[in-house]
Structures are given as structure tokens and as C-alpha cells.
Amino acid sequence: MDFQTSQSNQASQSPHTFQVDLRGLVDLLSHHLYSSPKVYLRELLQNAVDAVTARRAEQPGAPARVRVRTDGGGLRVEDTGVGLTEADVHALLATIGRSSKRADGIAAARSDFLGQFGIGLLACFLVAERIRVVSRSARAPDARPVEWTASDDGSYTVRTLPDEERREPGTTVYLTARPGAAEWLAPARVLELARDFGSLLPYDVTVDGETVGELPAPWDRAHPSPAARRVALARHCHGLFGFTPLDAIDLSVPLAGLRGVAYVLPSAVSPAQRARHRVHLRGMLLTERAEQLLPDWAFFVRCELDTDSLRPTASREALYEDETLAAVREALGGRIRAWLTGLAAGDPERLRTFLRVHHLGVKSLARHDGEMLRTMLPWLPFETTDGEVSLEEFAQRHPVVHFTRTVEEFRQVAPIAAAQGIGVVNGGYTYDGELVEALPSVRPGTAVAELDADTVTAHLDPVGPAEELALSDFLAAARTVLDPLDCDVSLRAFHPVSVPALHLDDRASRHERDRAEAQARADDLWAGILGSLRGGAPRARLVLNHLNPLVRRIGSLKEPDLIGTAVQSLYGQALLMAQRPLRPADSALLNRAFIGLLEWATHEEGGRS
């Protein structure tokens, strides 16, 4: 390799500096990092509060003020913070992504800061075409004020100013609105945003002379009595979230520097609906849509809290998922769990009021928490053949706690089971089946069994041999009619007498029917495989009630066609009574039975005429 080639290679490997398209970067921030241009004011407030915090760390007696003023399409934010020197301006404002929090002497207090000065100021270009910063450093009293002026095209200037331009340490930021963004700098909008973002800030913050802060925080204010405190918190909740809560739960995690309150919703919500909570970071509103703050089961509360340890994401509009947040989530879940336990022990009437609305959330918790299930057993409502009662009360009444897997099964057997003295719990609702199965683990000695067709049939009175023999032809015809539907027919005597027939179809029989239908649709290979899986599972069963007068009259019929139509009608009526979804074959049978009855009725009418 000759000298010229080597020299050329060295030149091609020399480092280059990235060129930043500021307008493109601002567009990226507005469309992908920040949810709304309104965050510009939060960033300005954060910078001002951080500057004040930095100065007071070195000068505890320094003034702590932030003044926001609107001025005909422009905005001015002035603080009494630590200020900047000319070197700071070049290092922090002219370099994208550089943070004053990394500066020497401040790193030790970094946990006290909310944001990053450089990238935060850049967010102002979401609403401004020009930014002017005038600052005087508290660390260098002899340094003159410095001015940094930047435009949204990426150009900026830096110059020192005469002493009279700013006598006291601190920083003033001036914004000039960009076309179409003046509404974000309007006085009413600025005041609204400042109150929303800065209501819990620890310093004196005003907008056009109006105070923004509302300290102490609602959960820290003194009240003459617990009742007065509940009323005050309920009023605050209504103004914040738009509802009057059933109750307010204090939240406190000292190790995470967290304080706040959880408000219990007054109406039921879906567990799938993501709860959104308001989180302040050292007094500044971080987000009002924190979804991962509480365990999934605590979907019945909305929270507002302040913390100094949770980590924000890059946009500072959400919480970063890390070990600290996981620990806080578990601790807050423990506070809500303790509140429930306290209600059960000391205020059962409030607990009943709560459970009438939010029993689903407590059941979700109890299925994973044996202690909570044990505590809530006397209170959680379940649908049973005894009405709506707790599992504790139900287990005391019945030696065996039977349950169904689906709501349809319960509706099918509930009237019959109740008449025969069989205790059944409807396990078809969300979490209920799991909780019934977990009952022996928290109530030793309790027998739990899933209800099946054989159990129900065994509790029905058999018919005498002579009576069943007299109806043998009718029963044989009925079995022939229903055999294509994989349904057997049996005769029993049971109450209530008004029920002519009962359709019993447990999970095992449905599984076998599904297997058979899949086998019929499959090719030869899969049909053979599915056929080998055929088991001895029972088929569905139509139990005819010998005590019912209609069944007795049908049993005396002699015409085969009329017997078939009558049996089909009884089968269809039993399906409808169970509110079970109809298969295509069931719908076709009901249609045939209806048409058959009409033809028989019109034929008889014609014969009489």
C-alpha cells in the first residue's frame, strides 16, 4: 500500500458529527414521544422547579418562586433557581440530550430533579417558533447574565448581557408562539395546564398572579373527624375523576416515598377495562393514565398519589416497568387487601355495600389468596339453589357442595335440584367455579363435587316396574326418535309437577358429542384417530316426569307419528327451559315438531268439520 492510499484511508475513517434536523426532531417529538403539545408547560415548570431545587441544595435560604406570565401570544416563565453561565448555556442548551442533572455538584442531588433541562426545553418547540432564555448563575456571582435565543429552524445565538438585564440569580424563558399554536399560550389554557400539572409542587408557583399549588395534598390535610375527612376526599374525587366514591383508601409506602389515596368506584366496571390513575412525581403530575400501578384485581379503584422514587419513561408521561414499580404495585395491593380485611372485621355494613357492587374484584383476589378467601367467605355472594348466599352459609346447610361449570347447566337443573334437596352452586360466572373448588383448602372437611347427570337422576324417584312396563312401547319409540341426537330417554317421578321433561347434558356427554361431530367432518386419517379416542362417556338424557299430566297423556298415544312429534316437542321445550344454545340439528327438530303439531291440529279440525 503506498503512502497516498494510506493517507486516503485515514481521511475516510476520521469521525464526523451528526447533523440534527431540528424541525424533523420536533415533528418526531410531537407525533411519537409526547401525547400532546400541552407537555411544553410541564417541561418549563419542571426546569424551573429543578433549578430552584438545585439552588436551595447549596443555599437553603434562597427564594423559591416560579412566575408564569402570558403576554399577547407569548409566554414568560421566571424562576429564582440556580441559573446558568455562558459555559453552561453552550454545554446544555446547544447540545441535544445533554442534561444539567449531570453537572458537577448536582449529581449527588439528582433524585430531587424531575426532568432534563436540554431535552425538556426542546419540547417547547412543539408550540413555539422562537425561544429566548435569559439566565444568571447563582454559583458564579461575578458572571454577567447570558442570553440564548433559538429558532425552530435549528439556529441559535448566545451573548452576554449587561448586569441590569438581570440582577438576581435565576432564569427567564420567553416563548413566541408558532403559527397555529397560539391557543396553547392563551391565559386560560396556561392556567388550566399549570393547575393540572403543578397542583402539588412544593414551591410558590403562580400564573398571572393566581396561585397554582394546593398544598398540603388532599390526603395530608387535617380534618376535625374521620367523617369530615371522608367528605372532603369524596369532594376532591368528584372534582378530579367525576364520581363520588363509595370509600377512600389511604395509600402509603414510606420506602418508596409514596403517599396518596385510592377511591372506590360507585358502580361496577369490567375487569378487562384498564384502570387509569394519576401519578405525581415529586409534586409534578407525571401521568393521569398510569395503568400498571395496581394489581389487575384492583380494577374497582382509581388512585391519585405522589412519589419520589418511581422512574418515568423518556416522555415522562408513564411509569417505567422495573423492580421498584413491581414492589410498589405489590405494596399498594397489600394496602387495599388490608382495607377489605378491616371492613370485614369492623364495618360489615360498608363491606356489604361494597360487595354489592364490586364482588367480582374481590373474587378475583380471593382465588389467588387463601387468606382473603377465608376472610371473605361469610360475605361473598354466590347464586345457588338456596338463593343468593355466601359459600360459608351454603356449606353449613349441605353436606356436599355441588356446582355446575356453566350458567346453562345451573338453569337447567336448579328447579329440579332444589325440589329434590340437592344443593347446587352456579359456578358458571367469572371466578365462581374456581372458588368453589378451592373451598376445601380454606374450610377443611367440606365436600365439593361437580354436578353431573347421574347425580341428578339418582335423586329422582323411580317409577314402579308395572307402570314403566305399561309405557315400554312409548319409551322405545321416544328413544328411537332422539337417538340421532345422541340423547337417551328415561322415566322418573319428580317435583315440581309442572315440569314435563328435564334435559341433562353434562360436560362429559358434550365432550363426547363434540368428538363425534369432529370425527364425522374429518378425513379418513383424523377420523380414525378421533374414533380411537371414543370413550364410555354418557350421552345426554331426556328425563320424562311421570307425575306430569301431559306426559301421562302423551304416554297413552298410539299413533307412531304423533308420538314422535310429541317427544320432539318435549325435547325442544326442555332445551328452551335450560336456555342452552341450540345446535342446527336441535333447531331443525324444533321446526319439525312445530310443523307436525300444526298439521295434526289442522287435520283433526278438518276431520271434525
mmCIF file of C-alpha atoms in Angstrom, residues 152-399:
data_model
loop_
_atom_site.group_PDB
_atom_site.id
_atom_site.type_symbol
_atom_site.label_atom_id
_atom_site.label_comp_id
_atom_site.label_asym_id
_atom_site.label_seq_id
_atom_site.Cartn_x
_atom_site.Cartn_y
_atom_site.Cartn_z
ATOM 1 C CA ASP A 152 -37.257 26.235 15.157
ATOM 2 C CA ASP A 153 -35.012 26.084 12.072
ATOM 3 C CA GLY A 154 -32.170 24.935 14.321
ATOM 4 C CA SER A 155 -30.205 28.206 14.531
ATOM 5 C CA TYR A 156 -29.275 29.863 17.827
ATOM 6 C CA THR A 157 -27.241 32.741 19.213
ATOM 7 C CA VAL A 158 -25.532 33.228 22.560
ATOM 8 C CA ARG A 159 -24.444 36.560 24.040
ATOM 9 C CA THR A 160 -23.705 38.109 27.402
ATOM 10 C CA LEU A 161 -25.884 40.934 28.662
ATOM 11 C CA PRO A 162 -25.309 43.971 30.875
ATOM 12 C CA ASP A 163 -25.837 43.435 34.610
ATOM 13 C CA GLU A 164 -29.006 45.492 34.630
ATOM 14 C CA GLU A 165 -30.726 42.976 32.333
ATOM 15 C CA ARG A 166 -30.951 40.587 35.309
ATOM 16 C CA ARG A 167 -29.715 41.456 38.777
ATOM 17 C CA GLU A 168 -30.767 38.335 40.692
ATOM 18 C CA PRO A 169 -29.823 34.698 40.041
ATOM 19 C CA GLY A 170 -32.333 32.616 38.150
ATOM 20 C CA THR A 171 -33.679 32.042 34.658
ATOM 21 C CA THR A 172 -36.425 33.504 32.494
ATOM 22 C CA VAL A 173 -37.711 31.657 29.424
ATOM 23 C CA TYR A 174 -39.645 33.577 26.743
ATOM 24 C CA LEU A 175 -41.730 31.759 24.123
ATOM 25 C CA THR A 176 -43.092 33.181 20.883
ATOM 26 C CA ALA A 177 -45.980 31.099 19.559
ATOM 27 C CA ARG A 178 -45.603 29.301 16.251
ATOM 28 C CA PRO A 179 -48.417 29.747 13.684
ATOM 29 C CA GLY A 180 -51.497 27.740 14.681
ATOM 30 C CA ALA A 181 -50.309 27.135 18.265
ATOM 31 C CA ALA A 182 -51.348 30.400 19.946
ATOM 32 C CA GLU A 183 -54.198 28.649 21.780
ATOM 33 C CA TRP A 184 -51.652 26.724 23.870
ATOM 34 C CA LEU A 185 -50.251 30.027 25.194
ATOM 35 C CA ALA A 186 -53.650 31.631 25.889
ATOM 36 C CA PRO A 187 -54.073 32.764 29.543
ATOM 37 C CA ALA A 188 -56.986 30.441 30.391
ATOM 38 C CA ARG A 189 -55.274 27.401 28.839
ATOM 39 C CA VAL A 190 -51.954 28.113 30.560
ATOM 40 C CA LEU A 191 -53.660 28.477 33.945
ATOM 41 C CA GLU A 192 -55.593 25.236 33.414
ATOM 42 C CA LEU A 193 -52.450 23.314 32.449
ATOM 43 C CA ALA A 194 -50.415 24.781 35.300
ATOM 44 C CA ARG A 195 -53.048 23.769 37.862
ATOM 45 C CA ASP A 196 -53.283 20.293 36.375
ATOM 46 C CA PHE A 197 -49.535 19.682 36.264
ATOM 47 C CA GLY A 198 -48.376 21.660 39.296
ATOM 48 C CA SER A 199 -51.065 21.480 41.967
ATOM 49 C CA LEU A 200 -48.762 19.530 44.325
ATOM 50 C CA LEU A 201 -45.476 21.353 43.624
ATOM 51 C CA PRO A 202 -43.664 22.346 46.842
ATOM 52 C CA TYR A 203 -42.788 25.911 45.725
ATOM 53 C CA ASP A 204 -44.667 29.170 45.178
ATOM 54 C CA VAL A 205 -45.960 28.890 41.591
ATOM 55 C CA THR A 206 -48.323 31.463 40.066
ATOM 56 C CA VAL A 207 -49.841 32.144 36.635
ATOM 57 C CA ASP A 208 -50.617 35.821 36.017
ATOM 58 C CA GLY A 209 -50.705 36.280 39.770
ATOM 59 C CA GLU A 210 -53.004 33.314 40.553
ATOM 60 C CA THR A 211 -51.597 30.625 42.821
ATOM 61 C CA VAL A 212 -51.370 27.156 41.273
ATOM 62 C CA GLY A 213 -50.468 24.934 44.234
ATOM 63 C CA GLU A 214 -52.985 23.300 46.574
ATOM 64 C CA LEU A 215 -50.713 22.118 49.348
ATOM 65 C CA PRO A 216 -50.997 20.222 51.541
ATOM 66 C CA ALA A 217 -52.098 17.339 49.344
ATOM 67 C CA PRO A 218 -55.726 16.222 49.852
ATOM 68 C CA TRP A 219 -54.660 13.093 51.743
ATOM 69 C CA ASP A 220 -52.408 15.089 54.121
ATOM 70 C CA ARG A 221 -54.903 17.789 55.135
ATOM 71 C CA ALA A 222 -56.140 17.927 58.729
ATOM 72 C CA HIS A 223 -59.869 17.432 59.418
ATOM 73 C CA PRO A 224 -61.893 17.578 62.637
ATOM 74 C CA SER A 225 -63.132 13.980 62.305
ATOM 75 C CA PRO A 226 -62.789 10.856 60.100
ATOM 76 C CA ALA A 227 -66.268 11.543 58.704
ATOM 77 C CA ALA A 228 -65.281 15.083 57.717
ATOM 78 C CA ARG A 229 -62.145 13.731 56.058
ATOM 79 C CA ARG A 230 -64.186 11.215 54.029
ATOM 80 C CA VAL A 231 -66.499 14.004 52.876
ATOM 81 C CA ALA A 232 -63.545 16.187 51.853
ATOM 82 C CA LEU A 233 -61.880 13.355 49.942
ATOM 83 C CA ALA A 234 -65.161 12.474 48.240
ATOM 84 C CA ARG A 235 -65.495 16.108 47.118
ATOM 85 C CA HIS A 236 -61.922 16.061 45.799
ATOM 86 C CA CYS A 237 -62.553 12.781 43.951
ATOM 87 C CA HIS A 238 -65.682 14.165 42.301
ATOM 88 C CA GLY A 239 -63.773 17.194 41.071
ATOM 89 C CA LEU A 240 -60.857 15.073 39.872
ATOM 90 C CA PHE A 241 -62.441 11.919 38.449
ATOM 91 C CA GLY A 242 -66.109 12.906 38.111
ATOM 92 C CA PHE A 243 -67.650 10.422 40.555
ATOM 93 C CA THR A 244 -68.484 10.283 44.253
ATOM 94 C CA PRO A 245 -66.634 7.282 45.705
ATOM 95 C CA LEU A 246 -68.030 4.558 47.932
ATOM 96 C CA ASP A 247 -64.972 4.981 50.118
ATOM 97 C CA ALA A 248 -61.406 6.300 50.161
ATOM 98 C CA ILE A 249 -58.394 4.114 50.974
ATOM 99 C CA ASP A 250 -55.181 5.691 52.248
ATOM 100 C CA LEU A 251 -52.105 4.549 50.352
ATOM 101 C CA SER A 252 -48.686 4.863 51.919
ATOM 102 C CA VAL A 253 -45.389 3.179 51.015
ATOM 103 C CA PRO A 254 -42.716 5.066 53.014
ATOM 104 C CA LEU A 255 -39.780 3.176 51.485
ATOM 105 C CA ALA A 256 -40.874 4.384 48.047
ATOM 106 C CA GLY A 257 -41.667 7.889 49.266
ATOM 107 C CA LEU A 258 -45.249 7.334 48.187
ATOM 108 C CA ARG A 259 -48.417 8.881 49.600
ATOM 109 C CA GLY A 260 -51.887 9.043 48.122
ATOM 110 C CA VAL A 261 -55.425 7.746 48.135
ATOM 111 C CA ALA A 262 -57.478 5.166 46.235
ATOM 112 C CA TYR A 263 -61.116 5.997 45.521
ATOM 113 C CA VAL A 264 -63.593 3.099 45.318
ATOM 114 C CA LEU A 265 -65.819 3.340 42.250
ATOM 115 C CA PRO A 266 -69.566 3.623 42.971
ATOM 116 C CA SER A 267 -70.559 1.350 40.072
ATOM 117 C CA ALA A 268 -69.315 -1.932 38.657
ATOM 118 C CA VAL A 269 -66.740 -1.954 35.858
ATOM 119 C CA SER A 270 -65.440 -4.716 33.635
ATOM 120 C CA PRO A 271 -62.234 -6.443 34.829
ATOM 121 C CA ALA A 272 -60.959 -6.075 31.254
ATOM 122 C CA GLN A 273 -61.200 -2.286 31.477
ATOM 123 C CA ARG A 274 -57.769 -0.888 32.262
ATOM 124 C CA ALA A 275 -57.852 1.360 35.313
ATOM 125 C CA ARG A 276 -56.087 4.695 34.885
ATOM 126 C CA HIS A 277 -54.530 6.507 37.820
ATOM 127 C CA ARG A 278 -52.982 9.945 38.417
ATOM 128 C CA VAL A 279 -49.345 9.837 39.474
ATOM 129 C CA HIS A 280 -47.304 12.866 40.584
ATOM 130 C CA LEU A 281 -43.522 12.679 40.658
ATOM 131 C CA ARG A 282 -42.230 14.907 43.465
ATOM 132 C CA GLY A 283 -45.320 17.065 43.118
ATOM 133 C CA MET A 284 -45.398 17.334 39.301
ATOM 134 C CA LEU A 285 -48.142 15.425 37.505
ATOM 135 C CA LEU A 286 -46.435 12.670 35.574
ATOM 136 C CA THR A 287 -49.458 10.937 34.084
ATOM 137 C CA GLU A 288 -53.181 10.572 34.551
ATOM 138 C CA ARG A 289 -53.197 7.261 32.678
ATOM 139 C CA ALA A 290 -50.949 5.024 34.793
ATOM 140 C CA GLU A 291 -52.306 1.561 34.050
ATOM 141 C CA GLN A 292 -49.715 -0.677 35.703
ATOM 142 C CA LEU A 293 -49.762 0.919 39.141
ATOM 143 C CA LEU A 294 -52.052 -1.612 40.885
ATOM 144 C CA PRO A 295 -52.592 -5.384 40.604
ATOM 145 C CA ASP A 296 -55.093 -6.396 37.908
ATOM 146 C CA TRP A 297 -57.656 -7.486 40.513
ATOM 147 C CA ALA A 298 -57.896 -3.949 41.944
ATOM 148 C CA PHE A 299 -59.866 -2.634 38.966
ATOM 149 C CA PHE A 300 -62.526 -1.179 41.273
ATOM 150 C CA VAL A 301 -60.454 1.827 42.442
ATOM 151 C CA ARG A 302 -58.949 4.960 40.905
ATOM 152 C CA CYS A 303 -55.845 6.416 42.538
ATOM 153 C CA GLU A 304 -54.068 9.723 42.919
ATOM 154 C CA LEU A 305 -50.662 9.651 44.544
ATOM 155 C CA ASP A 306 -47.287 11.339 44.743
ATOM 156 C CA THR A 307 -43.951 9.536 44.758
ATOM 157 C CA ASP A 308 -40.277 10.409 44.638
ATOM 158 C CA SER A 309 -38.836 7.036 43.623
ATOM 159 C CA LEU A 310 -40.757 5.639 40.652
ATOM 160 C CA ARG A 311 -38.952 6.001 37.359
ATOM 161 C CA PRO A 312 -40.606 7.813 34.432
ATOM 162 C CA THR A 313 -40.285 6.815 30.791
ATOM 163 C CA ALA A 314 -38.430 9.005 28.282
ATOM 164 C CA SER A 315 -41.515 11.120 27.602
ATOM 165 C CA ARG A 316 -42.172 11.430 31.358
ATOM 166 C CA GLU A 317 -45.808 10.546 30.666
ATOM 167 C CA ALA A 318 -45.789 6.985 32.020
ATOM 168 C CA LEU A 319 -44.061 4.792 34.579
ATOM 169 C CA TYR A 320 -41.102 2.620 33.676
ATOM 170 C CA GLU A 321 -41.697 -1.048 34.417
ATOM 171 C CA ASP A 322 -38.898 -2.135 36.752
ATOM 172 C CA GLU A 323 -38.371 -3.876 40.097
ATOM 173 C CA THR A 324 -39.287 -0.740 42.060
ATOM 174 C CA LEU A 325 -42.647 -0.418 40.323
ATOM 175 C CA ALA A 326 -43.311 -4.140 40.851
ATOM 176 C CA ALA A 327 -42.586 -3.771 44.578
ATOM 177 C CA VAL A 328 -44.814 -0.679 44.827
ATOM 178 C CA ARG A 329 -47.612 -2.484 42.992
ATOM 179 C CA GLU A 330 -47.449 -5.352 45.462
ATOM 180 C CA ALA A 331 -47.361 -2.977 48.438
ATOM 181 C CA LEU A 332 -50.374 -0.979 47.202
ATOM 182 C CA GLY A 333 -52.263 -4.227 46.618
ATOM 183 C CA GLY A 334 -51.499 -5.098 50.239
ATOM 184 C CA ARG A 335 -52.985 -1.776 51.413
ATOM 185 C CA ILE A 336 -56.232 -2.435 49.532
ATOM 186 C CA ARG A 337 -56.329 -6.002 50.834
ATOM 187 C CA ALA A 338 -55.871 -4.718 54.393
ATOM 188 C CA TRP A 339 -58.755 -2.277 53.873
ATOM 189 C CA LEU A 340 -61.032 -5.161 52.849
ATOM 190 C CA THR A 341 -59.966 -7.202 55.857
ATOM 191 C CA GLY A 342 -60.609 -4.225 58.134
ATOM 192 C CA LEU A 343 -64.133 -3.797 56.760
ATOM 193 C CA ALA A 344 -64.878 -7.485 57.330
ATOM 194 C CA ALA A 345 -63.729 -7.209 60.934
ATOM 195 C CA GLY A 346 -65.157 -3.839 61.910
ATOM 196 C CA ASP A 347 -67.688 -2.466 59.433
ATOM 197 C CA PRO A 348 -69.725 -5.288 57.839
ATOM 198 C CA GLU A 349 -72.439 -2.942 56.544
ATOM 199 C CA ARG A 350 -69.942 -0.931 54.476
ATOM 200 C CA LEU A 351 -68.454 -4.207 53.279
ATOM 201 C CA ARG A 352 -71.877 -5.414 52.096
ATOM 202 C CA THR A 353 -72.412 -2.140 50.273
ATOM 203 C CA PHE A 354 -69.043 -2.532 48.590
ATOM 204 C CA LEU A 355 -69.575 -6.196 47.649
ATOM 205 C CA ARG A 356 -72.969 -5.497 46.121
ATOM 206 C CA VAL A 357 -71.077 -3.522 43.503
ATOM 207 C CA HIS A 358 -67.571 -4.998 43.361
ATOM 208 C CA HIS A 359 -67.793 -8.652 44.421
ATOM 209 C CA LEU A 360 -66.116 -9.618 41.136
ATOM 210 C CA GLY A 361 -62.886 -7.833 42.040
ATOM 211 C CA VAL A 362 -62.761 -9.442 45.470
ATOM 212 C CA LYS A 363 -63.409 -12.866 43.950
ATOM 213 C CA SER A 364 -60.540 -12.287 41.539
ATOM 214 C CA LEU A 365 -58.263 -11.583 44.502
ATOM 215 C CA ALA A 366 -59.613 -14.430 46.632
ATOM 216 C CA ARG A 367 -58.942 -17.119 44.016
ATOM 217 C CA HIS A 368 -55.186 -16.476 44.404
ATOM 218 C CA ASP A 369 -55.169 -15.529 48.085
ATOM 219 C CA GLY A 370 -56.315 -18.198 50.521
ATOM 220 C CA GLU A 371 -56.361 -15.793 53.459
ATOM 221 C CA MET A 372 -58.595 -13.367 51.589
ATOM 222 C CA LEU A 373 -60.918 -16.212 50.578
ATOM 223 C CA ARG A 374 -61.139 -17.322 54.210
ATOM 224 C CA THR A 375 -61.889 -13.747 55.319
ATOM 225 C CA MET A 376 -64.494 -13.125 52.637
ATOM 226 C CA LEU A 377 -66.307 -16.500 52.829
ATOM 227 C CA PRO A 378 -69.110 -15.168 55.042
ATOM 228 C CA TRP A 379 -69.647 -12.187 52.754
ATOM 229 C CA LEU A 380 -69.125 -13.026 49.066
ATOM 230 C CA PRO A 381 -72.457 -13.705 47.300
ATOM 231 C CA PHE A 382 -72.995 -16.767 45.080
ATOM 232 C CA GLU A 383 -76.023 -17.840 43.074
ATOM 233 C CA THR A 384 -77.276 -21.151 44.457
ATOM 234 C CA THR A 385 -80.395 -23.291 44.660
ATOM 235 C CA ASP A 386 -80.924 -21.648 48.085
ATOM 236 C CA GLY A 387 -80.898 -18.166 46.547
ATOM 237 C CA GLU A 388 -78.011 -15.715 46.744
ATOM 238 C CA VAL A 389 -75.965 -16.737 49.799
ATOM 239 C CA SER A 390 -72.316 -16.977 50.826
ATOM 240 C CA LEU A 391 -70.328 -20.204 50.403
ATOM 241 C CA GLU A 392 -69.912 -20.401 54.179
ATOM 242 C CA GLU A 393 -73.660 -20.362 54.754
ATOM 243 C CA PHE A 394 -74.284 -22.761 51.881
ATOM 244 C CA ALA A 395 -71.672 -25.264 53.085
ATOM 245 C CA GLN A 396 -73.264 -25.280 56.539
ATOM 246 C CA ARG A 397 -76.597 -26.307 55.029
ATOM 247 C CA HIS A 398 -75.419 -29.037 52.630
ATOM 248 C CA PRO A 399 -73.091 -31.981 53.313
#
